[in-house]
């Protein structure tokens, strides 16, 4: 028998409300404002099971979430009420008048008022910007995004948040963007070594500058717009050599070029009068050169291993991030301010055009606004999370919490308003494969790549132990109705039945040739279902097995799918079993006879998830075709197709009252859909 590593007592159902209440742990507010005003996620031997006493459960009415438009992620799609998460912060930029701050995240672009951090607009999900620049009049925002080997520049209306134009620059990566001071030109640095200058009246290329570079790191216009400085690198005798080039734009001629040793980093700026150019080198120094001749004026040493860098006031002040803190001050000054309010890696920095403000973005999910002179913190905005892809989602029994699985991380969210509450960090060995709340809401079980199951106390929000017994990543979890028995399916082809009150493995079930990708409990707890799937290098299975939980005997094997099983779900009355598969179908099975009742074919890609509504009147299916379909279980006809995700659906879950459906996606967001439009 495998023992739980930490002994704990299962909290009773009477604690349901307090267990899931958001005030058990202080919630992170949407926008945290200070009072300071602004300046202008071996088979065990078979054992005989002793029946476990059934707990008495108190069913608490489940609230329906308040519809929230444009919550954390951006505009919600038609028919939805709420969206969680905007993604990782990639870049930030001030408008020319410093009144607005644009935040580009891994799946969104949002504009905020700097005075209040009130959201002006957010783009639809899935744009994945890498670089960003405001036009000098503040009317446009240019963003660069890359996907695989394709890249494009998108031009957005800064006032309305409308996408105005797309400049196709594929098949290459974009490394930098800059508008000319008069706004008539936009320069883009490319990772193929070219710098392109675009005419912003016609949005066609005016000039393409090629100085034999392998990669352009940064571009900058002179104050009068007549010259373009390009920082990049080339290969000389097998070594990277940094190269700084100054171009005459009108004559398309090179004025001068210099080649410091080593490769470049982002960071290039003209002084206000255009006489001095400052740039950052590979060894984290700042070099200032004469803008006319390219001759070195002085070199300023910084600390090593800088993560993020920004020039302000035309190279006269600078800020750089290392880990979770920021150093701020004048170039050449030995006494730099150290700003320490972030709790994770600083991923983006930007100065306001007047040099008075500094904005910083971090993997801790916040954007902070600082006084660039004193280093005083003005205000912070929460809601961005460095979570990466979303692999699973679970809803608490009272519907108040959503637990979202990422890589080595679980985030908790308030479903009433979309507020991020906190993160549960644990070594899951990589991806969080499945999450499930106990029926009384006091426990959260999480499965990961490191072949263990982690248990969290949802009253204290603490990790209280692990269940060890599998020899491969645990792919799926299910509780019985009283929450005292947990089943798990894994890559080792085993289903293990656990006594959660003792942490013991009661028995191990094995009858599959491939990994177990899904498990499910029939509502009365008497039958266990396990679905086989395909995992490269592990095995291939397309069958479903039904087991008697008490005796541990195989009841039947269901074999109709032509590809791996992705999810299993019993109807509330236990008469039907729904199975989804990579073969793009969902099969509805009669549990008594084991015969298929209906095959549902409505998706154009593999079906990844399936769920019955609590009253059994609806079936929801999610697919890699980016859609969710709601089916009427009386007629098995399509009621609605829910569209709004920018990538495949990874998991779905109905709220306990059946009023809404949550969907998680590879686009790094979760959408909440009212079941009745």
XYZ file of C-alpha atoms in Angstrom:
677
model
C 0.000 0.000 0.000
C 1.188 3.488 -0.785
C 0.896 5.892 2.079
C 0.119 9.564 1.839
C 3.161 11.594 2.776
C 1.297 13.957 5.035
C -1.506 12.749 7.292
C -4.582 14.895 7.131
C -8.252 14.842 8.121
C -10.912 15.238 5.471
C -12.897 18.329 6.317
C -16.664 17.771 6.541
C -19.202 19.006 4.042
C -20.532 21.553 6.470
C -17.503 23.702 5.676
C -18.508 23.996 2.042
C -19.183 27.689 2.021
C -16.175 28.759 4.065
C -13.886 26.394 2.168
C -14.488 28.094 -1.116
C -15.005 31.620 0.065
C -12.573 34.020 -1.489
C -11.806 35.637 1.870
C -10.059 32.467 3.153
C -6.966 33.956 1.551
C -6.771 37.646 0.677
C -7.625 38.029 -2.998
C -5.402 39.968 -5.327
C -7.433 42.986 -6.450
C -7.970 43.806 -10.082
C -6.161 47.100 -9.726
C -4.261 47.992 -6.561
C -4.133 51.788 -6.177
C -2.016 53.715 -3.705
C -3.077 57.063 -2.280
C -0.183 58.893 -3.935
C -1.442 61.012 -6.849
C 0.200 60.860 -10.232
C 2.471 63.785 -11.179
C 0.464 65.281 -14.177
C -0.299 24.121 -13.880
C 4.529 -1.977 -10.641
C 0.914 -2.626 -10.509
C -0.190 -2.913 -6.912
C -1.628 -6.234 -5.651
C -5.380 -6.540 -5.773
C -6.901 -5.820 -2.376
C -10.260 -6.526 -0.793
C -12.095 -3.305 -0.167
C -13.958 -2.535 3.022
C -16.980 -0.368 2.342
C -16.364 3.216 3.374
C -19.063 4.995 5.410
C -21.009 7.527 3.402
C -20.733 11.135 4.486
C -23.792 13.375 4.747
C -23.516 16.228 2.285
C -25.188 19.584 2.581
C -26.036 20.939 -0.849
C -25.536 24.687 -0.910
C -27.334 26.734 -3.582
C -24.908 27.717 -6.314
C -24.720 31.333 -7.415
C -24.767 32.258 -11.070
C -21.821 34.528 -11.929
C -22.493 38.164 -12.625
C -21.973 38.877 -16.319
C -18.819 40.926 -16.725
C -17.969 42.462 -20.077
C -14.341 42.705 -21.074
C -12.895 41.334 -17.851
C -9.274 40.273 -17.555
C -8.626 39.020 -21.040
C -10.411 41.474 -23.254
C -13.706 41.669 -25.127
C -15.717 38.542 -24.508
C -17.034 36.747 -27.617
C -20.690 36.877 -28.566
C -22.784 34.741 -26.236
C -20.179 34.692 -23.436
C -20.202 36.594 -20.138
C -16.633 36.458 -18.825
C -13.082 35.722 -19.885
C -10.095 35.072 -17.636
C -6.431 35.837 -18.260
C -4.564 38.022 -20.706
C -1.293 36.128 -20.836
C 2.324 36.969 -20.155
C 3.429 40.623 -20.413
C 5.674 41.027 -23.471
C 5.992 44.792 -23.968
C 4.634 48.097 -22.633
C 4.575 51.592 -24.145
C 3.356 55.065 -23.184
C 1.342 57.261 -25.515
C 3.209 60.449 -26.562
C 1.230 62.543 -24.057
C 1.839 59.958 -21.271
C -1.912 59.754 -20.610
C -2.212 56.143 -21.746
C -0.236 52.958 -21.323
C -0.455 50.106 -23.824
C 0.289 46.602 -22.500
C 1.054 43.862 -25.012
C 0.648 40.368 -23.590
C 1.117 36.935 -25.110
C -2.515 36.863 -26.215
C -3.859 40.430 -26.028
C -3.245 44.143 -26.417
C -4.861 46.480 -23.864
C -4.889 50.238 -23.388
C -5.154 51.847 -19.912
C -5.401 55.375 -18.558
C -2.222 56.055 -16.586
C -4.075 58.245 -14.061
C -6.400 55.488 -12.887
C -5.326 52.314 -14.729
C -8.897 52.157 -16.001
C -9.146 49.878 -19.022
C -9.954 51.761 -22.224
C -10.076 48.726 -24.521
C -8.619 45.270 -25.036
C -8.117 43.451 -28.305
C -9.665 40.075 -29.064
C -7.464 37.178 -27.939
C -4.746 35.477 -29.862
C -2.665 38.312 -31.395
C 0.518 37.405 -29.483
C 2.431 40.704 -29.931
C 6.226 40.784 -29.628
C 7.030 44.472 -30.270
C 5.018 47.695 -30.012
C 5.248 51.428 -30.797
C 2.921 54.458 -30.595
C 2.742 56.922 -33.469
C 3.894 60.442 -32.442
C 0.328 61.802 -32.520
C -0.884 58.923 -30.326
C -3.545 57.869 -32.820
C -1.971 54.566 -33.863
C -0.257 51.628 -32.211
C 1.963 49.392 -34.314
C 2.550 45.915 -32.995
C 4.662 43.119 -34.394
C 3.744 39.492 -33.919
C 5.433 36.274 -35.013
C 3.989 32.788 -35.321
C 6.348 30.015 -36.365
C 8.265 31.477 -39.293
C 5.583 33.989 -40.249
C 5.449 37.565 -38.982
C 3.282 40.608 -39.517
C 2.868 44.182 -38.372
C -0.612 45.178 -37.211
C -1.730 48.806 -37.091
C -4.359 49.525 -34.421
C -6.476 52.605 -33.824
C -5.415 53.709 -30.330
C -8.726 55.458 -29.664
C -11.187 52.748 -30.666
C -9.046 49.616 -30.392
C -9.908 48.658 -33.983
C -7.446 46.787 -36.180
C -6.797 49.108 -39.131
C -4.250 47.326 -41.300
C -1.919 44.307 -41.487
C 1.529 44.560 -43.061
C 2.717 41.129 -44.154
C 6.460 40.648 -43.597
C 6.548 36.830 -43.598
C 8.476 34.575 -43.654
C 10.599 36.228 -40.981
C 10.707 37.315 -37.355
C 10.220 40.912 -36.273
C 12.708 42.232 -33.719
C 11.955 45.960 -33.348
C 9.615 48.820 -34.351
C 9.941 52.619 -34.291
C 7.931 55.534 -35.719
C 9.747 58.567 -37.107
C 9.246 61.800 -35.099
C 6.816 63.183 -37.695
C 4.906 59.893 -37.929
C 5.355 59.609 -41.696
C 7.615 56.550 -41.449
C 7.656 53.287 -39.506
C 10.903 51.318 -39.233
C 10.915 47.575 -38.610
C 13.976 45.552 -37.697
C 14.003 42.033 -38.989
C 15.810 38.937 -37.821
C 16.998 38.271 -41.376
C 19.270 41.293 -40.981
C 17.152 43.825 -42.903
C 15.665 47.102 -41.725
C 12.528 48.211 -43.608
C 11.167 51.772 -43.593
C 7.427 51.975 -44.348
C 5.495 54.947 -45.700
C 2.640 55.419 -43.187
C 0.452 57.153 -45.821
C 0.460 54.202 -48.208
C 1.771 51.508 -45.822
C 4.211 50.314 -48.445
C 7.996 49.901 -48.040
C 9.979 53.074 -48.851
C 13.473 51.753 -48.199
C 15.092 48.448 -47.308
C 18.496 48.723 -45.677
C 20.899 45.787 -45.897
C 24.371 45.981 -44.358
C 25.091 42.273 -44.306
C 23.654 41.726 -40.844
C 22.478 38.321 -39.621
C 19.993 39.881 -37.211
C 18.704 43.361 -36.382
C 18.287 43.917 -32.649
C 16.976 47.502 -32.598
C 16.173 50.548 -34.745
C 15.931 54.255 -33.837
C 15.191 57.460 -35.791
C 17.199 60.642 -35.262
C 15.192 63.574 -33.789
C 14.835 65.193 -37.240
C 13.846 61.879 -38.884
C 16.575 62.096 -41.536
C 18.708 59.250 -40.177
C 18.062 55.697 -38.989
C 20.364 53.935 -36.535
C 20.406 50.142 -36.708
C 21.942 47.821 -34.113
C 22.594 44.181 -35.029
C 25.249 41.553 -35.475
C 27.116 39.726 -38.192
C 29.528 36.782 -38.279
C 33.233 37.463 -38.618
C 35.551 34.433 -38.736
C 32.961 32.304 -36.952
C 32.284 34.826 -34.176
C 29.381 37.185 -33.600
C 30.324 40.806 -34.081
C 28.081 43.655 -33.091
C 27.526 46.288 -35.751
C 25.994 49.734 -35.410
C 25.064 51.431 -38.686
C 23.797 54.944 -39.371
C 21.783 55.420 -42.578
C 20.795 58.500 -44.539
C 17.129 57.694 -45.234
C 16.488 60.077 -48.128
C 19.568 58.980 -50.077
C 19.469 55.362 -48.871
C 23.159 55.648 -48.074
C 25.284 54.413 -45.192
C 26.858 57.290 -43.247
C 29.115 55.151 -41.049
C 29.373 51.735 -39.418
C 31.228 50.533 -36.321
C 31.868 46.995 -35.084
C 32.266 46.569 -31.319
C 33.074 43.017 -30.180
C 30.308 40.549 -29.318
C 26.633 40.410 -30.193
C 24.047 43.163 -29.560
C 21.175 43.524 -27.145
C 18.021 45.614 -27.459
C 18.637 49.205 -26.411
C 19.345 52.053 -28.858
C 18.602 55.784 -28.482
C 19.504 59.228 -29.852
C 20.091 62.189 -27.569
C 17.620 65.061 -27.826
C 19.864 67.015 -30.206
C 20.844 63.926 -32.215
C 24.552 64.394 -31.472
C 24.944 61.315 -29.257
C 23.807 57.733 -29.791
C 23.613 55.327 -26.827
C 23.479 51.583 -27.266
C 23.672 48.459 -25.112
C 26.215 45.697 -25.718
C 26.316 41.941 -25.203
C 28.326 42.259 -21.973
C 25.767 44.610 -20.383
C 27.508 47.913 -20.834
C 26.116 51.132 -22.272
C 28.285 52.828 -24.910
C 27.776 56.429 -26.016
C 29.140 57.464 -29.413
C 29.316 60.627 -31.475
C 26.262 60.678 -33.723
C 28.182 62.279 -36.580
C 31.351 60.179 -36.613
C 30.504 57.037 -34.645
C 33.515 57.594 -32.393
C 33.194 56.339 -28.817
C 32.650 58.980 -26.153
C 32.334 56.854 -23.025
C 31.461 53.384 -21.743
C 29.235 52.712 -18.709
C 29.410 49.325 -16.973
C 26.173 47.805 -15.700
C 25.618 44.694 -13.597
C 25.806 41.376 -15.443
C 22.937 39.204 -16.680
C 20.366 41.939 -17.250
C 16.958 40.624 -18.324
C 15.184 43.817 -19.427
C 16.438 47.253 -20.480
C 15.034 50.670 -21.426
C 16.457 54.104 -22.266
C 14.602 57.203 -21.132
C 15.077 60.885 -21.944
C 16.992 60.103 -25.113
C 19.583 57.921 -23.467
C 20.268 60.194 -20.483
C 18.524 57.936 -17.986
C 18.083 54.202 -18.062
C 16.342 51.372 -16.263
C 17.155 47.703 -16.308
C 15.642 44.645 -14.686
C 17.444 41.678 -13.221
C 15.277 39.008 -11.637
C 12.465 40.677 -9.710
C 14.037 44.113 -9.144
C 14.761 47.181 -11.241
C 17.726 49.566 -11.206
C 16.944 53.131 -12.226
C 19.086 56.237 -12.717
C 21.196 58.409 -14.980
C 23.712 56.869 -17.363
C 27.097 56.816 -15.675
C 25.708 57.275 -12.170
C 27.036 54.844 -9.579
C 24.103 55.392 -7.218
C 21.124 53.840 -8.978
C 17.722 53.480 -7.339
C 16.656 49.877 -6.728
C 12.922 49.196 -7.113
C 11.800 45.960 -5.468
C 7.988 45.697 -5.470
C 7.735 42.943 -8.099
C 7.736 39.324 -6.885
C 8.886 37.642 -10.093
C 10.916 38.223 -13.255
C 10.616 41.769 -14.690
C 9.692 41.211 -18.338
C 9.110 44.721 -19.730
C 10.156 48.327 -19.032
C 9.175 51.648 -20.659
C 9.715 55.346 -19.879
C 7.110 58.009 -20.589
C 8.223 60.429 -23.351
C 8.821 63.209 -20.812
C 10.960 60.919 -18.652
C 8.775 61.430 -15.585
C 7.273 57.952 -15.365
C 8.567 54.384 -15.615
C 6.236 51.439 -16.245
C 7.323 47.879 -15.448
C 5.662 44.564 -16.242
C 6.425 41.292 -14.504
C 5.713 37.572 -14.553
C 4.020 38.126 -11.172
C 1.042 39.403 -13.203
C 1.371 43.114 -12.382
C 2.193 46.355 -14.127
C 3.644 49.020 -11.808
C 3.902 52.749 -12.472
C 6.906 54.502 -10.864
C 8.184 58.061 -10.503
C 11.263 57.887 -12.756
C 13.073 60.526 -10.697
C 12.455 59.366 -7.117
C 11.594 55.716 -7.693
C 8.336 56.146 -5.766
C 5.562 53.674 -6.666
C 2.340 55.313 -7.808
C -0.006 52.469 -8.566
C -0.177 48.888 -9.784
C -2.437 46.884 -12.048
C -3.051 43.153 -11.555
C -4.575 40.626 -13.889
C -1.780 39.531 -16.171
C -0.355 36.128 -15.345
C 2.702 34.261 -16.510
C 0.809 31.004 -16.784
C 1.541 29.758 -20.272
C -0.848 27.249 -21.792
C -3.979 26.052 -20.008
C -4.384 22.279 -19.791
C -7.400 21.748 -17.516
C -10.043 23.481 -15.460
C -12.188 22.527 -12.428
C -15.076 24.340 -10.788
C -15.743 24.202 -7.059
C -19.011 22.538 -5.972
C -20.599 25.870 -5.121
C -19.423 27.451 -8.362
C -17.498 30.239 -6.675
C -13.999 29.143 -7.678
C -12.310 28.109 -10.890
C -9.029 26.197 -10.619
C -6.926 26.361 -13.771
C -3.989 24.039 -14.490
C -0.851 25.278 -16.236
C 2.755 24.031 -15.998
C 3.834 23.435 -12.378
C 1.178 25.982 -11.439
C -2.510 26.130 -10.504
C -4.278 29.476 -10.500
C -7.498 30.148 -8.557
C -10.099 32.606 -9.839
C -13.308 34.168 -8.516
C -16.036 33.209 -11.012
C -18.365 36.034 -9.965
C -16.135 38.784 -11.319
C -13.080 37.168 -12.916
C -10.665 38.252 -10.181
C -7.408 36.357 -9.876
C -7.124 35.113 -6.261
C -3.809 33.292 -5.896
C -1.500 30.652 -7.336
C -0.815 27.172 -5.936
C 2.773 26.422 -6.878
C 4.123 22.875 -6.686
C 6.594 20.642 -8.491
C 4.157 18.793 -10.735
C 7.002 17.623 -12.946
C 5.692 19.808 -15.746
C 2.119 20.024 -17.041
C -0.860 19.909 -14.677
C -2.863 17.194 -16.486
C -6.094 17.211 -14.482
C -7.782 18.968 -11.584
C -10.829 18.003 -9.531
C -12.535 19.353 -6.416
C -13.909 16.935 -3.850
C -17.741 17.007 -3.780
C -17.769 19.053 -0.576
C -15.198 21.498 -1.899
C -12.643 21.038 0.853
C -10.007 19.320 -1.281
C -8.468 19.950 -4.666
C -6.632 17.031 -6.310
C -4.095 17.752 -9.047
C -2.377 15.333 -11.451
C 0.920 16.096 -13.135
C 3.775 14.762 -15.222
C 5.761 13.513 -12.223
C 3.451 10.485 -11.588
C 2.037 11.726 -8.266
C -1.266 13.256 -7.207
C -1.080 16.430 -5.136
C -3.788 17.296 -2.616
C -4.611 20.833 -1.549
C -6.672 21.905 1.488
C -9.024 24.539 0.088
C -9.635 26.096 3.508
C -5.982 26.930 4.089
C -4.973 26.765 0.424
C -2.015 24.618 1.501
C -0.458 21.519 -0.072
C -1.305 18.749 2.432
C 0.172 15.684 0.794
C 0.749 13.510 -2.242
C -0.448 10.103 -3.439
C 2.296 7.974 -5.018
C 1.742 4.706 -6.867
C 1.816 5.331 -10.603
C 4.879 4.848 -12.791
C 4.017 7.489 -15.350
C 2.287 10.841 -15.669
C -1.211 10.867 -14.152
C -3.621 11.935 -16.882
C -7.065 11.940 -15.267
C -8.815 12.033 -11.871
C -12.352 11.446 -10.530
C -13.954 11.515 -7.050
C -16.900 9.383 -5.961
C -19.968 11.146 -4.610
C -18.892 11.242 -0.935
C -15.387 12.385 -1.812
C -13.641 9.624 0.124
C -12.540 7.606 -2.918
C -10.442 8.971 -5.757
C -9.547 7.166 -8.983
C -6.639 8.018 -11.254
C -5.566 6.931 -14.748
C -2.002 7.241 -15.971
C 0.510 6.610 -18.735
C 1.534 3.366 -16.973
C -1.769 1.838 -18.262
C -3.126 1.556 -14.721
C -6.202 2.826 -12.931
C -5.637 3.138 -9.178
C -8.450 3.370 -6.615
C -7.445 5.497 -3.603
C -8.878 5.864 -0.102
C -8.436 9.598 0.338
C -8.974 9.487 4.105
C -5.899 7.269 4.601
C -3.930 7.904 1.439
C -3.861 4.149 0.670
C -4.124 2.571 -2.774
C -7.097 0.183 -2.415
C -6.523 -1.616 -5.733
C -4.950 -1.291 -9.161
C -6.927 -2.050 -12.328
C -5.203 -2.935 -15.588
C -6.635 -4.126 -18.895
C -5.365 -1.547 -21.393
C -2.636 -1.796 -24.025
C -1.994 1.929 -23.982
C -2.030 4.829 -21.533
C -5.178 5.735 -19.612
C -6.103 9.229 -20.696
C -9.476 9.520 -18.943
C -11.342 8.066 -15.960
C -14.868 8.576 -14.659
C -17.073 7.475 -11.742
C -20.700 6.525 -12.310
C -22.740 8.799 -10.020
C -23.622 6.022 -7.502
C -19.924 5.081 -7.278
C -20.416 1.427 -8.241
C -18.724 1.543 -11.662
C -15.427 2.940 -12.883
C -14.717 3.810 -16.514
C -11.259 4.078 -18.017
C -10.421 5.301 -21.516
C -7.289 4.430 -23.463
C -5.528 6.952 -25.639
C -2.498 7.638 -27.767
C 0.727 9.114 -26.427
C 3.839 9.078 -28.584
C 6.429 6.647 -27.223
C 4.028 5.302 -24.576
C 1.310 3.378 -26.412
C -1.900 3.412 -28.357
C -5.369 2.359 -27.229
C -8.892 3.126 -28.423
C -10.935 1.093 -25.907
C -13.032 1.927 -22.869
C -13.225 -0.436 -19.878
C -15.959 -0.587 -17.234
C -15.063 -2.007 -13.804
C -16.986 -2.985 -10.695
C -15.391 -0.742 -8.063
C -16.192 -2.931 -5.051
C -15.053 -6.288 -6.535
C -12.389 -4.882 -8.892
C -13.689 -7.056 -11.733
C -13.888 -6.097 -15.403
C -17.502 -5.685 -16.499
C -17.109 -4.959 -20.210
C -14.918 -3.382 -22.877
C -16.315 -0.823 -25.310
C -14.545 -0.674 -28.663
C -15.994 1.554 -31.401
C -13.660 4.541 -31.604
C -10.944 4.572 -34.289
C -8.523 6.804 -32.381
C -7.544 7.577 -28.807
C -10.082 8.428 -26.103
C -9.699 11.929 -24.712
C -12.500 12.211 -22.141
C -15.310 10.238 -20.428
C -18.430 11.494 -18.670
C -21.447 9.622 -17.170
C -24.911 11.104 -17.403
C -26.337 12.250 -14.046
C -28.667 9.216 -13.835
C -25.810 6.810 -14.711
C -27.592 5.284 -17.677
C -25.306 6.737 -20.363
C -21.593 7.221 -20.869
C -20.240 9.829 -23.281
C -16.766 9.326 -24.758
C -14.820 11.831 -26.855
C -12.026 10.869 -29.215
C -9.361 12.163 -31.544
C -11.392 10.497 -34.335
C -13.550 13.672 -34.263
C -16.589 11.888 -32.794
C -18.427 11.504 -29.510
C -20.132 8.154 -28.791
C -23.042 7.832 -26.367
C -23.072 4.364 -24.737
C -25.822 2.447 -22.908
C -24.114 1.508 -19.642
C -26.197 -1.652 -19.066
C -25.863 -3.236 -22.532
C -22.547 -1.638 -23.540
C -24.003 -0.782 -26.954
C -23.612 2.606 -28.646
C -26.785 4.667 -28.574
C -25.615 7.499 -30.801
C -22.475 8.752 -32.547
C -22.181 12.542 -32.671
C -20.234 13.999 -35.594
C -20.148 17.772 -35.582
C -16.542 18.764 -35.080
C -13.880 19.146 -37.771
C -10.970 18.086 -35.540
C -10.329 15.783 -32.590
C -12.821 16.120 -29.733
C -10.859 16.815 -26.558
C -13.482 17.078 -23.831
C -17.079 16.176 -23.018
C -19.490 16.963 -20.176
C -23.171 16.414 -19.328
C -25.037 19.278 -17.713
C -26.103 18.596 -14.098
C -29.709 17.883 -15.126
C -28.618 15.713 -18.091
C -30.513 17.758 -20.653
C -27.371 18.984 -22.410
C -24.064 17.562 -23.556
C -21.126 19.887 -24.216
C -18.211 18.866 -26.427
C -14.956 20.776 -26.938
C -12.619 20.286 -29.869
C -9.290 21.155 -31.432
C -11.343 23.000 -34.063
C -11.564 25.859 -31.489
C -15.318 25.387 -30.874
C -17.692 24.004 -28.247
C -20.971 22.369 -29.286
C -24.032 22.149 -27.028
C -26.215 19.088 -27.845
C -29.836 18.435 -26.840
C -29.743 14.965 -25.191
C -33.428 14.328 -25.992
C -32.958 14.652 -29.756
C -29.119 14.643 -30.000
C -29.354 17.698 -32.236
C -26.993 20.673 -32.079
C -28.425 23.529 -30.045
C -25.526 26.004 -30.223
C -21.970 26.274 -31.449
C -19.850 28.446 -29.168
C -17.084 30.297 -30.999
C -14.623 32.715 -29.452
C -11.434 30.873 -28.629
C -8.417 31.446 -30.845
C -7.061 27.917 -30.427
C -8.101 24.362 -29.495
C -10.295 23.593 -26.479
C -8.431 21.720 -23.737
C -11.181 21.269 -21.122
C -14.805 22.158 -20.340
C -16.932 22.134 -17.174
C -20.526 23.007 -16.308
C -21.277 25.053 -13.211
C -23.022 22.998 -10.492
C -26.346 24.709 -11.179
C -25.999 24.233 -14.946
C -26.381 27.933 -15.604
C -23.044 28.366 -17.354
C -20.206 26.480 -18.989
C -16.485 27.165 -18.615
C -14.070 26.366 -21.441
C -10.267 26.353 -21.309
C -8.157 26.720 -24.423
C -4.651 26.632 -25.850
C -5.110 30.361 -26.463
C -4.313 30.804 -22.736
C -7.773 31.910 -21.706
C -10.914 30.592 -20.007
C -14.349 31.703 -21.244
C -17.592 31.514 -19.248
C -20.689 30.937 -21.378
C -24.304 31.325 -20.156
C -26.077 28.088 -21.122
C -29.246 29.984 -21.946
C -28.308 32.841 -24.309
